[in-house]
């Protein structure tokens, strides 16, 4: 099983959007039994909360359900448990590397690193209100990530 973890600040907007977009892409490719996807937060602010309503609505507009999601925080054990750990912004990358993973970072990358715009930060739609742009960027990153996984694992 290939395991992917998406991470943002609160696990109620970007990382769950990425989780459910990726799950949808994986399902459409018939790879659900090979690729496992989850999401988490770097903070404790939203633990247990569902996907933020505007993010949920944006997913729903694309026929993607996020029912049953409950925000959780990244754990130290996630580094060994997941093959790909995908951050939405540099700050999440640094927090995971420094606070959760004791300086280890070879499994961590940015979502947009799998797009034609590597290094691009996905702005937090909680603050910008722009869930459409966040969705489109995340879809672009997830699509590229899925192609990378398929290539790296000969799927």
Coordinates of C-alpha atoms in Angstrom, one line a residue:
X1 CA 0.0 0.0 0.0
X2 CA 1.3 3.4 -1.0
X3 CA 0.3 6.0 1.7
X4 CA -0.1 9.8 1.2
X5 CA -0.7 12.4 3.9
X6 CA -1.7 16.0 3.1
X7 CA -1.0 18.6 5.8
X8 CA -2.2 22.2 6.4
X9 CA -2.7 24.4 9.4
X10 CA -6.1 23.2 10.7
X11 CA -7.1 20.2 8.6
X12 CA -10.4 21.8 7.8
X13 CA -9.8 23.5 4.4
X14 CA -6.8 22.7 2.2
X15 CA -5.5 19.4 3.4
X16 CA -8.9 17.7 3.5
X17 CA -9.7 19.2 0.1
X18 CA -6.5 17.6 -1.1
X19 CA -7.4 14.3 0.7
X20 CA -10.8 14.0 -1.0
X21 CA -9.6 15.3 -4.4
X22 CA -6.8 12.7 -4.4
X23 CA -9.2 10.0 -3.2
X24 CA -11.5 10.9 -6.1
X25 CA -8.6 10.8 -8.6
X26 CA -7.3 7.5 -7.2
X27 CA -10.8 6.0 -7.4
X28 CA -11.2 7.1 -11.0
X29 CA -7.9 5.4 -11.9
X30 CA -9.0 2.2 -10.1
X31 CA -6.1 2.4 -7.6
X32 CA -8.0 2.7 -4.3
X33 CA -6.7 -0.7 -3.2
X34 CA -3.1 0.4 -3.8
X35 CA -3.1 4.1 -2.7
X36 CA -4.2 5.2 0.7
X37 CA -4.9 8.9 1.4
X38 CA -5.3 10.8 4.7
X39 CA -4.9 14.4 5.9
X40 CA -3.8 16.2 9.1
X41 CA -3.1 19.5 10.7
X42 CA 0.0 21.1 12.2
X43 CA -2.0 22.9 14.9
X44 CA -4.6 21.7 17.5
X45 CA -7.1 24.5 16.8
X46 CA -9.6 22.5 14.8
X47 CA -9.2 19.0 16.1
X48 CA -12.3 16.9 15.6
X49 CA -14.0 19.5 13.4
X50 CA -15.5 18.6 10.0
X51 CA -14.4 20.2 6.7
X52 CA -15.1 24.0 6.7
X53 CA -18.4 24.6 5.0
X54 CA -17.1 26.7 2.0
X55 CA -14.4 24.0 1.4
X56 CA -17.1 21.3 1.6
X57 CA -19.3 23.2 -0.8
X58 CA -16.4 23.6 -3.3
X59 CA -15.8 19.8 -3.2
X60 CA -19.5 19.2 -3.5
X61 CA -19.6 21.4 -6.6
X62 CA -17.2 18.9 -8.2
X63 CA -19.1 15.9 -7.1
X64 CA -16.7 15.0 -4.2
X65 CA -18.0 14.1 -0.7
X66 CA -16.0 14.7 2.4
X67 CA -18.6 13.3 4.8
X68 CA -17.2 11.9 8.0
X69 CA -14.0 14.0 8.1
X70 CA -12.7 14.9 11.5
X71 CA -9.6 17.1 11.8
X72 CA -6.6 15.5 13.4
X73 CA -3.0 16.6 14.2
X74 CA 0.1 15.2 12.6
X75 CA 1.8 12.6 14.8
X76 CA 5.5 11.7 15.0
X77 CA 4.6 8.2 13.8
X78 CA 3.2 9.6 10.6
X79 CA 6.7 10.0 9.2
X80 CA 7.2 6.2 9.2
X81 CA 3.7 5.4 8.3
X82 CA 3.4 7.5 5.1
X83 CA 5.4 7.4 1.9
X84 CA 4.5 10.9 0.7
X85 CA 3.8 13.8 3.1
X86 CA 2.5 16.8 1.2
X87 CA 2.4 20.3 2.7
X88 CA 0.3 23.2 1.4
X89 CA 2.8 25.9 2.4
X90 CA 6.5 26.2 3.4
X91 CA 5.5 26.8 7.0
X92 CA 3.8 23.4 7.2
X93 CA 6.9 21.8 5.7
X94 CA 9.2 23.4 8.4
X95 CA 6.8 22.7 11.3
X96 CA 6.6 19.0 10.4
X97 CA 10.4 18.7 9.8
X98 CA 11.4 20.6 13.0
X99 CA 8.6 19.9 15.5
X100 CA 7.2 16.5 14.5
X101 CA 9.8 14.6 12.5
X102 CA 13.1 15.5 14.3
X103 CA 14.7 17.2 11.3
X104 CA 13.8 14.4 8.8
X105 CA 12.3 15.8 5.6
X106 CA 13.0 13.5 2.6
X107 CA 9.4 12.4 2.4
X108 CA 7.9 15.9 2.7
X109 CA 7.2 18.1 -0.3
X110 CA 4.8 20.9 -1.3
X111 CA 1.6 20.0 -3.1
X112 CA 2.5 22.4 -6.0
X113 CA 5.9 20.7 -6.4
X114 CA 4.0 18.2 -8.5
X115 CA 2.7 20.9 -10.9
X116 CA 4.1 23.1 -13.5
X117 CA 4.7 25.7 -10.7
X118 CA 6.9 24.0 -8.1
X119 CA 7.4 25.9 -4.9
X120 CA 4.1 27.7 -5.2
X121 CA 2.2 28.2 -1.9
X122 CA -1.5 27.3 -1.8
X123 CA -2.9 30.4 0.0
X124 CA -5.2 29.6 2.9
X125 CA -8.8 30.1 1.7
X126 CA -9.9 30.5 5.3
X127 CA -8.3 34.0 5.1
X128 CA -8.6 34.7 1.3
X129 CA -12.1 33.4 0.9
X130 CA -11.0 32.0 -2.5
X131 CA -11.9 28.3 -2.4
X132 CA -12.1 28.1 -6.2
X133 CA -8.4 29.0 -6.6
X134 CA -7.5 26.7 -3.7
X135 CA -9.4 23.8 -5.3
X136 CA -7.8 24.4 -8.7
X137 CA -4.3 24.5 -7.3
X138 CA -4.9 21.4 -5.2
X139 CA -6.3 19.5 -8.1
X140 CA -3.3 20.5 -10.2
X141 CA -0.9 19.3 -7.5
X142 CA -2.8 16.1 -6.8
X143 CA -3.0 15.2 -10.5
X144 CA 0.8 15.6 -10.8
X145 CA 1.4 13.7 -7.6
X146 CA -0.7 10.8 -8.8
X147 CA 1.2 10.7 -12.1
X148 CA 4.5 10.7 -10.1
X149 CA 3.3 7.9 -7.9
X150 CA 2.2 5.9 -10.9
X151 CA 5.6 6.4 -12.5
X152 CA 7.7 5.7 -9.4
X153 CA 5.7 2.6 -8.6
X154 CA 5.1 1.3 -12.1
X155 CA 1.3 1.5 -11.8

